[in-house]
Structures are given as structure tokens and as C-alpha cells.
PDB file of C-alpha atoms and ligand atoms in Angstrom:
ATOM      1  CA  MET A   1      15.781 -65.617  -8.223  1.00  0.00           C
ATOM      2  CA  VAL A   2      13.219 -64.161 -10.630  1.00  0.00           C
ATOM      3  CA  ARG A   3      10.535 -64.964  -8.202  1.00  0.00           C
ATOM      4  CA  PHE A   4      12.408 -63.220  -5.420  1.00  0.00           C
ATOM      5  CA  GLN A   5      12.715 -60.102  -7.564  1.00  0.00           C
ATOM      6  CA  VAL A   6       9.009 -60.076  -8.314  1.00  0.00           C
ATOM      7  CA  VAL A   7       8.239 -60.338  -4.659  1.00  0.00           C
ATOM      8  CA  LEU A   8      10.771 -57.625  -3.892  1.00  0.00           C
ATOM      9  CA  ILE A   9       9.331 -55.266  -6.509  1.00  0.00           C
ATOM     10  CA  PHE A  10       5.844 -55.882  -5.241  1.00  0.00           C
ATOM     11  CA  PHE A  11       7.020 -55.219  -1.727  1.00  0.00           C
ATOM     12  CA  LEU A  12       8.793 -51.983  -2.683  1.00  0.00           C
ATOM     13  CA  CYS A  13       5.806 -50.676  -4.621  1.00  0.00           C
ATOM     14  CA  TYR A  14       3.520 -51.439  -1.770  1.00  0.00           C
ATOM     15  CA  VAL A  15       5.746 -49.825   0.815  1.00  0.00           C
ATOM     16  CA  ALA A  16       6.611 -46.834  -1.368  1.00  0.00           C
ATOM     17  CA  ALA A  17       2.975 -46.037  -2.105  1.00  0.00           C
ATOM     18  CA  PRO A  18       1.872 -43.265   0.226  1.00  0.00           C
ATOM     19  CA  PRO A  19      -1.330 -43.839   2.146  1.00  0.00           C
ATOM     20  CA  PRO A  20      -4.402 -42.452   0.343  1.00  0.00           C
ATOM     21  CA  ALA A  21      -4.820 -39.712   2.928  1.00  0.00           C
ATOM     22  CA  ALA A  22      -1.489 -38.108   2.044  1.00  0.00           C
ATOM     23  CA  THR A  23      -1.763 -38.103  -1.747  1.00  0.00           C
ATOM     24  CA  GLY A  24      -4.216 -35.284  -2.147  1.00  0.00           C
ATOM     25  CA  SER A  25      -6.632 -37.537  -4.020  1.00  0.00           C
ATOM     26  CA  SER A  26      -9.368 -36.572  -1.660  1.00  0.00           C
ATOM     27  CA  THR A  27     -12.670 -38.355  -1.483  1.00  0.00           C
ATOM     28  CA  ASN A  28     -14.573 -35.531   0.158  1.00  0.00           C
ATOM     29  CA  LYS A  29     -15.559 -32.865  -2.395  1.00  0.00           C
ATOM     30  CA  LEU A  30     -16.014 -30.287   0.330  1.00  0.00           C
ATOM     31  CA  VAL A  31     -12.368 -30.702   1.349  1.00  0.00           C
ATOM     32  CA  ASP A  32     -11.310 -29.871  -2.219  1.00  0.00           C
ATOM     33  CA  LYS A  33     -13.529 -26.854  -2.247  1.00  0.00           C
ATOM     34  CA  ILE A  34     -12.157 -25.604   1.077  1.00  0.00           C
ATOM     35  CA  CYS A  35      -8.502 -26.369   0.405  1.00  0.00           C
ATOM     36  CA  ASN A  36      -8.708 -24.807  -3.016  1.00  0.00           C
ATOM     37  CA  GLN A  37      -9.241 -21.477  -1.290  1.00  0.00           C
ATOM     38  CA  THR A  38      -6.204 -21.763   0.990  1.00  0.00           C
ATOM     39  CA  SER A  39      -2.670 -20.650   0.173  1.00  0.00           C
ATOM     40  CA  ASN A  40      -1.318 -24.195   0.456  1.00  0.00           C
ATOM     41  CA  TYR A  41      -3.628 -26.873  -0.950  1.00  0.00           C
ATOM     42  CA  THR A  42      -1.265 -29.749  -0.039  1.00  0.00           C
ATOM     43  CA  PHE A  43      -0.924 -28.646   3.558  1.00  0.00           C
ATOM     44  CA  CYS A  44      -4.681 -28.245   3.871  1.00  0.00           C
ATOM     45  CA  VAL A  45      -5.505 -31.678   2.419  1.00  0.00           C
ATOM     46  CA  GLN A  46      -2.840 -33.416   4.508  1.00  0.00           C
ATOM     47  CA  ALA A  47      -3.957 -31.693   7.682  1.00  0.00           C
ATOM     48  CA  LEU A  48      -7.675 -32.370   7.220  1.00  0.00           C
ATOM     49  CA  TYR A  49      -7.210 -36.011   6.214  1.00  0.00           C
ATOM     50  CA  SER A  50      -5.051 -36.617   9.266  1.00  0.00           C
ATOM     51  CA  ASP A  51      -8.411 -36.933  11.007  1.00  0.00           C
ATOM     52  CA  PRO A  52     -10.295 -40.167  10.309  1.00  0.00           C
ATOM     53  CA  ARG A  53     -13.652 -38.344  10.327  1.00  0.00           C
ATOM     54  CA  THR A  54     -12.743 -36.200   7.319  1.00  0.00           C
ATOM     55  CA  PRO A  55     -13.674 -38.506   4.385  1.00  0.00           C
ATOM     56  CA  THR A  56     -17.309 -38.578   5.467  1.00  0.00           C
ATOM     57  CA  ALA A  57     -17.576 -35.210   7.223  1.00  0.00           C
ATOM     58  CA  ASP A  58     -20.018 -32.462   6.260  1.00  0.00           C
ATOM     59  CA  ALA A  59     -19.274 -28.777   6.810  1.00  0.00           C
ATOM     60  CA  TYR A  60     -20.140 -29.020  10.488  1.00  0.00           C
ATOM     61  CA  GLY A  61     -17.873 -32.042  10.897  1.00  0.00           C
ATOM     62  CA  LEU A  62     -15.048 -30.310   9.044  1.00  0.00           C
ATOM     63  CA  ALA A  63     -15.410 -27.308  11.330  1.00  0.00           C
ATOM     64  CA  PHE A  64     -14.799 -29.588  14.315  1.00  0.00           C
ATOM     65  CA  VAL A  65     -11.837 -31.184  12.559  1.00  0.00           C
ATOM     66  CA  SER A  66     -10.187 -27.911  11.551  1.00  0.00           C
ATOM     67  CA  PHE A  67     -10.720 -26.072  14.835  1.00  0.00           C
ATOM     68  CA  GLY A  68      -9.578 -29.185  16.683  1.00  0.00           C
ATOM     69  CA  LEU A  69      -6.347 -29.322  14.670  1.00  0.00           C
ATOM     70  CA  ALA A  70      -5.659 -25.624  15.218  1.00  0.00           C
ATOM     71  CA  TYR A  71      -6.314 -26.015  18.938  1.00  0.00           C
ATOM     72  CA  LEU A  72      -4.001 -29.018  19.290  1.00  0.00           C
ATOM     73  CA  ASN A  73      -1.322 -27.246  17.289  1.00  0.00           C
ATOM     74  CA  ALA A  74      -1.552 -24.113  19.414  1.00  0.00           C
ATOM     75  CA  THR A  75      -1.407 -26.006  22.712  1.00  0.00           C
ATOM     76  CA  ALA A  76       1.535 -28.148  21.518  1.00  0.00           C
ATOM     77  CA  THR A  77       3.381 -24.944  20.621  1.00  0.00           C
ATOM     78  CA  GLN A  78       2.519 -23.481  24.021  1.00  0.00           C
ATOM     79  CA  ASP A  79       4.139 -26.496  25.676  1.00  0.00           C
ATOM     80  CA  HIS A  80       7.185 -26.118  23.465  1.00  0.00           C
ATOM     81  CA  ILE A  81       7.508 -22.436  24.407  1.00  0.00           C
ATOM     82  CA  ALA A  82       7.258 -23.335  28.092  1.00  0.00           C
ATOM     83  CA  GLN A  83      10.100 -25.819  27.638  1.00  0.00           C
ATOM     84  CA  LEU A  84      12.309 -23.274  25.852  1.00  0.00           C
ATOM     85  CA  LEU A  85      11.640 -20.708  28.583  1.00  0.00           C
ATOM     86  CA  ASN A  86      12.532 -23.280  31.183  1.00  0.00           C
ATOM     87  CA  ASP A  87      15.755 -24.194  29.401  1.00  0.00           C
ATOM     88  CA  THR A  88      18.746 -22.578  31.111  1.00  0.00           C
ATOM     89  CA  THR A  89      20.655 -22.539  27.798  1.00  0.00           C
ATOM     90  CA  THR A  90      18.087 -20.234  26.133  1.00  0.00           C
ATOM     91  CA  ALA A  91      19.553 -16.706  25.936  1.00  0.00           C
ATOM     92  CA  ALA A  92      17.858 -13.967  27.990  1.00  0.00           C
ATOM     93  CA  ASN A  93      17.225 -11.927  24.874  1.00  0.00           C
ATOM     94  CA  HIS A  94      15.438 -14.862  23.269  1.00  0.00           C
ATOM     95  CA  LYS A  95      13.466 -15.501  26.422  1.00  0.00           C
ATOM     96  CA  ARG A  96      12.097 -11.983  26.271  1.00  0.00           C
ATOM     97  CA  ARG A  97      10.797 -12.657  22.753  1.00  0.00           C
ATOM     98  CA  LEU A  98       9.519 -16.072  23.719  1.00  0.00           C
ATOM     99  CA  LYS A  99       7.485 -14.448  26.492  1.00  0.00           C
ATOM    100  CA  LEU A 100       5.725 -12.343  23.850  1.00  0.00           C
ATOM    101  CA  CYS A 101       4.968 -15.542  21.962  1.00  0.00           C
ATOM    102  CA  GLN A 102       3.707 -17.178  25.114  1.00  0.00           C
ATOM    103  CA  HIS A 103       1.233 -14.337  25.452  1.00  0.00           C
ATOM    104  CA  ASP A 104       0.259 -14.631  21.768  1.00  0.00           C
ATOM    105  CA  TYR A 105      -0.311 -18.344  21.967  1.00  0.00           C
ATOM    106  CA  SER A 106      -2.395 -18.077  25.103  1.00  0.00           C
ATOM    107  CA  LYS A 107      -4.612 -15.625  23.199  1.00  0.00           C
ATOM    108  CA  ALA A 108      -4.794 -18.068  20.297  1.00  0.00           C
ATOM    109  CA  VAL A 109      -5.717 -20.953  22.596  1.00  0.00           C
ATOM    110  CA  SER A 110      -8.486 -18.894  24.262  1.00  0.00           C
ATOM    111  CA  ALA A 111      -9.895 -17.878  20.890  1.00  0.00           C
ATOM    112  CA  LEU A 112      -9.891 -21.480  19.698  1.00  0.00           C
ATOM    113  CA  GLU A 113     -11.519 -22.674  22.910  1.00  0.00           C
ATOM    114  CA  GLU A 114     -14.249 -20.103  22.463  1.00  0.00           C
ATOM    115  CA  ALA A 115     -14.712 -21.262  18.869  1.00  0.00           C
ATOM    116  CA  TYR A 116     -15.053 -24.841  20.048  1.00  0.00           C
ATOM    117  CA  ASP A 117     -17.773 -23.845  22.533  1.00  0.00           C
ATOM    118  CA  ASP A 118     -19.524 -21.952  19.757  1.00  0.00           C
ATOM    119  CA  LEU A 119     -19.423 -24.988  17.514  1.00  0.00           C
ATOM    120  CA  ASN A 120     -20.860 -27.166  20.246  1.00  0.00           C
ATOM    121  CA  SER A 121     -23.753 -24.754  20.654  1.00  0.00           C
ATOM    122  CA  GLU A 122     -24.118 -24.315  16.861  1.00  0.00           C
ATOM    123  CA  THR A 123     -23.333 -20.619  17.102  1.00  0.00           C
ATOM    124  CA  PHE A 124     -21.513 -19.733  13.921  1.00  0.00           C
ATOM    125  CA  PHE A 125     -21.417 -15.968  13.537  1.00  0.00           C
ATOM    126  CA  GLN A 126     -18.103 -15.271  15.254  1.00  0.00           C
ATOM    127  CA  LEU A 127     -16.154 -18.366  14.206  1.00  0.00           C
ATOM    128  CA  ALA A 128     -14.289 -16.641  11.382  1.00  0.00           C
ATOM    129  CA  LYS A 129     -13.311 -13.779  13.677  1.00  0.00           C
ATOM    130  CA  LEU A 130     -11.994 -16.169  16.340  1.00  0.00           C
ATOM    131  CA  ALA A 131      -9.988 -18.138  13.777  1.00  0.00           C
ATOM    132  CA  GLY A 132      -8.611 -14.801  12.562  1.00  0.00           C
ATOM    133  CA  HIS A 133      -7.434 -14.039  16.109  1.00  0.00           C
ATOM    134  CA  ALA A 134      -5.500 -17.310  16.191  1.00  0.00           C
ATOM    135  CA  ALA A 135      -3.845 -16.559  12.840  1.00  0.00           C
ATOM    136  CA  ALA A 136      -2.958 -13.062  14.026  1.00  0.00           C
ATOM    137  CA  ALA A 137      -1.325 -14.490  17.143  1.00  0.00           C
ATOM    138  CA  ALA A 138       0.927 -16.661  14.982  1.00  0.00           C
ATOM    139  CA  ASP A 139       1.918 -13.601  12.939  1.00  0.00           C
ATOM    140  CA  ASP A 140       2.565 -11.580  16.044  1.00  0.00           C
ATOM    141  CA  CYS A 141       4.804 -14.259  17.531  1.00  0.00           C
ATOM    142  CA  GLN A 142       6.810 -14.529  14.343  1.00  0.00           C
ATOM    143  CA  SER A 143       7.309 -10.762  14.224  1.00  0.00           C
ATOM    144  CA  ALA A 144       8.803 -10.926  17.729  1.00  0.00           C
ATOM    145  CA  PHE A 145      11.756 -12.706  16.110  1.00  0.00           C
ATOM    146  CA  LYS A 146      12.155 -10.278  13.232  1.00  0.00           C
ATOM    147  CA  GLY A 147      15.738  -9.271  12.649  1.00  0.00           C
ATOM    148  CA  THR A 148      17.132 -12.216  14.591  1.00  0.00           C
ATOM    149  CA  HIS A 149      18.424 -15.428  13.124  1.00  0.00           C
ATOM    150  CA  PHE A 150      16.751 -17.224  15.954  1.00  0.00           C
ATOM    151  CA  SER A 151      13.345 -18.484  14.990  1.00  0.00           C
ATOM    152  CA  PRO A 152      12.597 -21.579  17.009  1.00  0.00           C
ATOM    153  CA  LEU A 153       8.891 -21.392  16.270  1.00  0.00           C
ATOM    154  CA  ALA A 154       8.953 -20.744  12.530  1.00  0.00           C
ATOM    155  CA  THR A 155       7.462 -24.087  11.502  1.00  0.00           C
ATOM    156  CA  MET A 156       4.887 -23.984  14.247  1.00  0.00           C
ATOM    157  CA  ASN A 157       3.963 -20.467  13.362  1.00  0.00           C
ATOM    158  CA  TYR A 158       3.452 -21.596   9.782  1.00  0.00           C
ATOM    159  CA  SER A 159       1.291 -24.497  10.952  1.00  0.00           C
ATOM    160  CA  LEU A 160      -0.950 -22.466  13.217  1.00  0.00           C
ATOM    161  CA  LYS A 161      -1.404 -19.758  10.639  1.00  0.00           C
ATOM    162  CA  ALA A 162      -2.243 -22.252   7.892  1.00  0.00           C
ATOM    163  CA  LEU A 163      -4.611 -24.223  10.147  1.00  0.00           C
ATOM    164  CA  SER A 164      -6.342 -21.029  11.316  1.00  0.00           C
ATOM    165  CA  ASN A 165      -6.830 -19.981   7.737  1.00  0.00           C
ATOM    166  CA  ILE A 166      -8.533 -23.307   7.008  1.00  0.00           C
ATOM    167  CA  CYS A 167     -10.832 -22.539   9.952  1.00  0.00           C
ATOM    168  CA  VAL A 168     -11.646 -19.116   8.499  1.00  0.00           C
ATOM    169  CA  ILE A 169     -12.661 -20.657   5.184  1.00  0.00           C
ATOM    170  CA  VAL A 170     -14.735 -23.385   6.848  1.00  0.00           C
ATOM    171  CA  SER A 171     -16.425 -20.735   9.011  1.00  0.00           C
ATOM    172  CA  LYS A 172     -17.398 -18.757   5.968  1.00  0.00           C
ATOM    173  CA  LEU A 173     -19.337 -21.770   4.707  1.00  0.00           C
ATOM    174  CA  PHE A 174     -21.742 -21.123   7.567  1.00  0.00           C
ATOM    175  CA  THR A 175     -21.944 -17.360   7.489  1.00  0.00           C
ATOM    176  CA  ALA A 176     -22.171 -17.103   3.710  1.00  0.00           C
ATOM    177  CA  GLY A 177     -25.607 -18.641   4.053  1.00  0.00           C
ATOM    178  CA  ILE A 178     -24.718 -21.529   1.747  1.00  0.00           C
ATOM    179  CA  LEU A 179     -25.745 -24.053   4.380  1.00  0.00           C
TER     180      LEU A 179
HETATM  181  C1  NAG H   1     -10.115 -25.190  -7.669  1.00  0.00           C
HETATM  182  O1  NAG H   1      -9.671 -23.997  -8.281  1.00  0.00           O
HETATM  183  C2  NAG H   1      -9.426 -24.096  -9.670  1.00  0.00           C
HETATM  184  C3  NAG H   1      -8.850 -22.792 -10.180  1.00  0.00           C
HETATM  185  O2  NAG H   1      -9.025 -21.747  -9.285  1.00  0.00           O
HETATM  186  C4  NAG H   1     -10.708 -24.473 -10.384  1.00  0.00           C
HETATM  187  O3  NAG H   1     -10.459 -24.633 -11.753  1.00  0.00           O
HETATM  188  C5  NAG H   1     -11.231 -25.787  -9.804  1.00  0.00           C
HETATM  189  O4  NAG H   1     -12.460 -26.115 -10.391  1.00  0.00           O
HETATM  190  C6  NAG H   1     -11.398 -25.676  -8.312  1.00  0.00           C
HETATM  191  N1  NAG H   1     -11.788 -26.968  -7.772  1.00  0.00           N
HETATM  192  C7  NAG H   1     -12.767 -27.095  -6.888  1.00  0.00           C
HETATM  193  C8  NAG H   1     -13.045 -28.485  -6.421  1.00  0.00           C
HETATM  194  O5  NAG H   1     -13.400 -26.145  -6.442  1.00  0.00           O
HETATM  195  C1  NAG H   2       2.824 -26.507   1.696  1.00  0.00           C
HETATM  196  O1  NAG H   2       2.604 -27.545   2.608  1.00  0.00           O
HETATM  197  C2  NAG H   2       3.442 -28.640   2.379  1.00  0.00           C
HETATM  198  C3  NAG H   2       2.952 -29.772   3.273  1.00  0.00           C
HETATM  199  O2  NAG H   2       2.793 -29.356   4.600  1.00  0.00           O
HETATM  200  C4  NAG H   2       4.878 -28.227   2.631  1.00  0.00           C
HETATM  201  O3  NAG H   2       5.731 -29.320   2.427  1.00  0.00           O
HETATM  202  C5  NAG H   2       5.232 -27.092   1.684  1.00  0.00           C
HETATM  203  O4  NAG H   2       6.518 -26.622   1.955  1.00  0.00           O
HETATM  204  C6  NAG H   2       4.220 -25.968   1.820  1.00  0.00           C
HETATM  205  N1  NAG H   2       4.467 -24.993   0.750  1.00  0.00           N
HETATM  206  C7  NAG H   2       4.721 -23.727   1.022  1.00  0.00           C
HETATM  207  C8  NAG H   2       4.864 -22.833  -0.171  1.00  0.00           C
HETATM  208  O5  NAG H   2       4.844 -23.298   2.155  1.00  0.00           O
HETATM  209  C1  NAG H   3       1.088 -28.438  13.609  1.00  0.00           C
HETATM  210  O1  NAG H   3       0.445 -29.023  12.522  1.00  0.00           O
HETATM  211  C2  NAG H   3       1.296 -29.409  11.474  1.00  0.00           C
HETATM  212  C3  NAG H   3       0.439 -29.881  10.339  1.00  0.00           C
HETATM  213  O2  NAG H   3      -0.690 -30.556  10.751  1.00  0.00           O
HETATM  214  C4  NAG H   3       2.236 -30.464  11.959  1.00  0.00           C
HETATM  215  O3  NAG H   3       3.090 -30.856  10.912  1.00  0.00           O
HETATM  216  C5  NAG H   3       3.025 -29.874  13.075  1.00  0.00           C
HETATM  217  O4  NAG H   3       3.884 -30.851  13.579  1.00  0.00           O
HETATM  218  C6  NAG H   3       2.106 -29.383  14.145  1.00  0.00           C
HETATM  219  N1  NAG H   3       2.888 -28.737  15.139  1.00  0.00           N
HETATM  220  C7  NAG H   3       2.622 -28.879  16.406  1.00  0.00           C
HETATM  221  C8  NAG H   3       3.527 -28.166  17.333  1.00  0.00           C
HETATM  222  O5  NAG H   3       1.674 -29.539  16.825  1.00  0.00           O
HETATM  223  C1  NAG H   4      11.588 -27.016  34.125  1.00  0.00           C
HETATM  224  O1  NAG H   4      12.838 -27.591  34.446  1.00  0.00           O
HETATM  225  C2  NAG H   4      12.852 -28.290  35.669  1.00  0.00           C
HETATM  226  C3  NAG H   4      14.283 -28.732  35.931  1.00  0.00           C
HETATM  227  O2  NAG H   4      14.879 -29.228  34.772  1.00  0.00           O
HETATM  228  C4  NAG H   4      11.880 -29.441  35.613  1.00  0.00           C
HETATM  229  O3  NAG H   4      11.826 -30.114  36.843  1.00  0.00           O
HETATM  230  C5  NAG H   4      10.489 -28.907  35.283  1.00  0.00           C
HETATM  231  O4  NAG H   4       9.577 -29.977  35.129  1.00  0.00           O
HETATM  232  C6  NAG H   4      10.535 -28.104  34.020  1.00  0.00           C
HETATM  233  N1  NAG H   4       9.238 -27.490  33.757  1.00  0.00           N
HETATM  234  C7  NAG H   4       8.719 -27.451  32.536  1.00  0.00           C
HETATM  235  C8  NAG H   4       7.428 -26.719  32.400  1.00  0.00           C
HETATM  236  O5  NAG H   4       9.249 -27.954  31.558  1.00  0.00           O
HETATM  237  C1  NAG H   5       6.089 -17.510  10.111  1.00  0.00           C
HETATM  238  O1  NAG H   5       4.924 -16.756   9.904  1.00  0.00           O
HETATM  239  C2  NAG H   5       5.107 -15.533   9.222  1.00  0.00           C
HETATM  240  C3  NAG H   5       3.786 -14.841   9.201  1.00  0.00           C
HETATM  241  O2  NAG H   5       2.789 -15.699   8.807  1.00  0.00           O
HETATM  242  C4  NAG H   5       5.628 -15.795   7.833  1.00  0.00           C
HETATM  243  O3  NAG H   5       5.848 -14.574   7.153  1.00  0.00           O
HETATM  244  C5  NAG H   5       6.926 -16.557   7.952  1.00  0.00           C
HETATM  245  O4  NAG H   5       7.371 -16.905   6.658  1.00  0.00           O
HETATM  246  C6  NAG H   5       6.724 -17.804   8.770  1.00  0.00           C
HETATM  247  N1  NAG H   5       7.983 -18.472   8.907  1.00  0.00           N
HETATM  248  C7  NAG H   5       8.192 -19.686   8.421  1.00  0.00           C
HETATM  249  C8  NAG H   5       9.582 -20.171   8.502  1.00  0.00           C
HETATM  250  O5  NAG H   5       7.307 -20.387   7.962  1.00  0.00           O
END
């Protein structure tokens, strides 16, 4: 019986312990430095460490990680918007607002694609501006739902904005002439 309890406690501790990536005890100093400058440190650390390259990434690697995350987030939201627009139970009034968001997110996706091309060609000067465009698109979409209690994209809008802001900070590592 005692033995069973010991095993059980061991098992519970092991299972309850979050994986290192999610604890915020980061192993990459640059991640700390970047996330420290964002409005949500926890979000930033969790997002960046969701990529296996992050622990050993330099600034250039982290730029690929952060722009990649923002891009995936924006395209996933685009798909979600397309589904809502296609849903016959979505009210016409909401569809009108969703169409604005669809336009916003396509602008965000283009900006992030351009940023990705820039990164591939090691062209850094307009990265921060492009990331800013993606963040602005998230804001713009959210404002389309102002005054309604319908905000199907609120979490996604938060994600894209937060991820874009990480991109802005990473971009500034290049243009500040630190590297
Ligand atoms: C993060 O910011 C705090 C306060 O702004 C500062 O004390 C700390 O040294 C910073 N950490 C890093 C890793 O930059
Ligand atoms: C910060 O991010 C975490 C993790 O994504 C989230 O749970 C939390 O609500 C966020 N905090 C704020 C103030 O938005
Ligand atoms: C966007 O990213 C956040 C944090 O990485 C994640 O929690 C959320 O599910 C993502 N949303 C989409 C639509 O990909
Ligand atoms: C829209 O709905 C139709 C019918 O339910 C479905 O066949 C089609 O694949 C949907 N398109 C999208 C983009 O979800
Ligand atoms: C959506 O984004 C806007 C602008 O960034 C923000 O003010 C709002 O709080 C966000 N909504 C949620 C639920 O995160």
C-alpha cells in the first residue's frame, strides 16, 4: 500500500510538471531579452518555445521563428473567417464585419509573406514596418466588431497582435545595429 502511494505520488508529480518549454524558465538569453520588451512575457515565451529551434536560435533564427508563428496564426485565422462566412447560420450583419476582417487578414498575410522573403534574402530594413502592418490588421479587424457582443475573432486577434509585436522587437535587433 505504501509502495503504491509512493509510485502514485511520483507519477502525479511527473505528470503534473509542465514541460520545460511552457514554464518560462527559458534557456535562450535572447528570448528573455526579447520577451521582456513585450506586453505579455508569458505569451511571448510560450509562443517562441513552441518551436524546437528556439533554445539554440540566434537573432536571425528567432526572426524566422517569430515571423513563421505570426504567418501561421494569420493564415489559420483566415481559414476560420472563410468558414464563418460560409456558415449559413452566421448573421448577415456579422458577415459584413467578417468581410472587413477577411480583407485585414489578407493584408496581414501579404505583409508577413513579404517579411519572410526579406528574411530569406537577409534584407532587414523593412521587417519592423511589415510586422507593424500585421499588428495593425489585427486591430482593424477587432474594431470592426466594436459595439457588438459578437467577437468571434477576439482570441485570434490577440494572438496575431501579440505575435506581430514580438516580430517588431526581433526586427529592431537588426536595425538597431546591435548585430
Ligand atoms: C527584464 O526587465 C526587468 C525590468 O524591466 C529587468 O530588471 C531585467 O533585468 C530584464 N531582464 C532581461 C533578461 O533583460
Ligand atoms: C498573457 O498570455 C498568457 C498566455 O498566452 C495568457 O494566459 C494571459 O491571459 C495573457 N495575459 C494578458 C494580460 O493578456
Ligand atoms: C495563434 O497563436 C496562439 C499562441 O501561439 C495560439 O494559442 C492560437 O491558437 C493561435 N491561433 C490560431 C488561429 O492559429
Ligand atoms: C462551404 O460550405 C459548403 C457546403 O457546406 C462546402 O461544400 C464548402 O467546402 C465550404 N467551403 C469552405 C471554404 O468552407
Ligand atoms: C482584440 O484586439 C484589440 C486590439 O488589439 C484589443 O483591444 C482587444 O482587447 C482584443 N480582444 C481580446 C478579447 O483579446
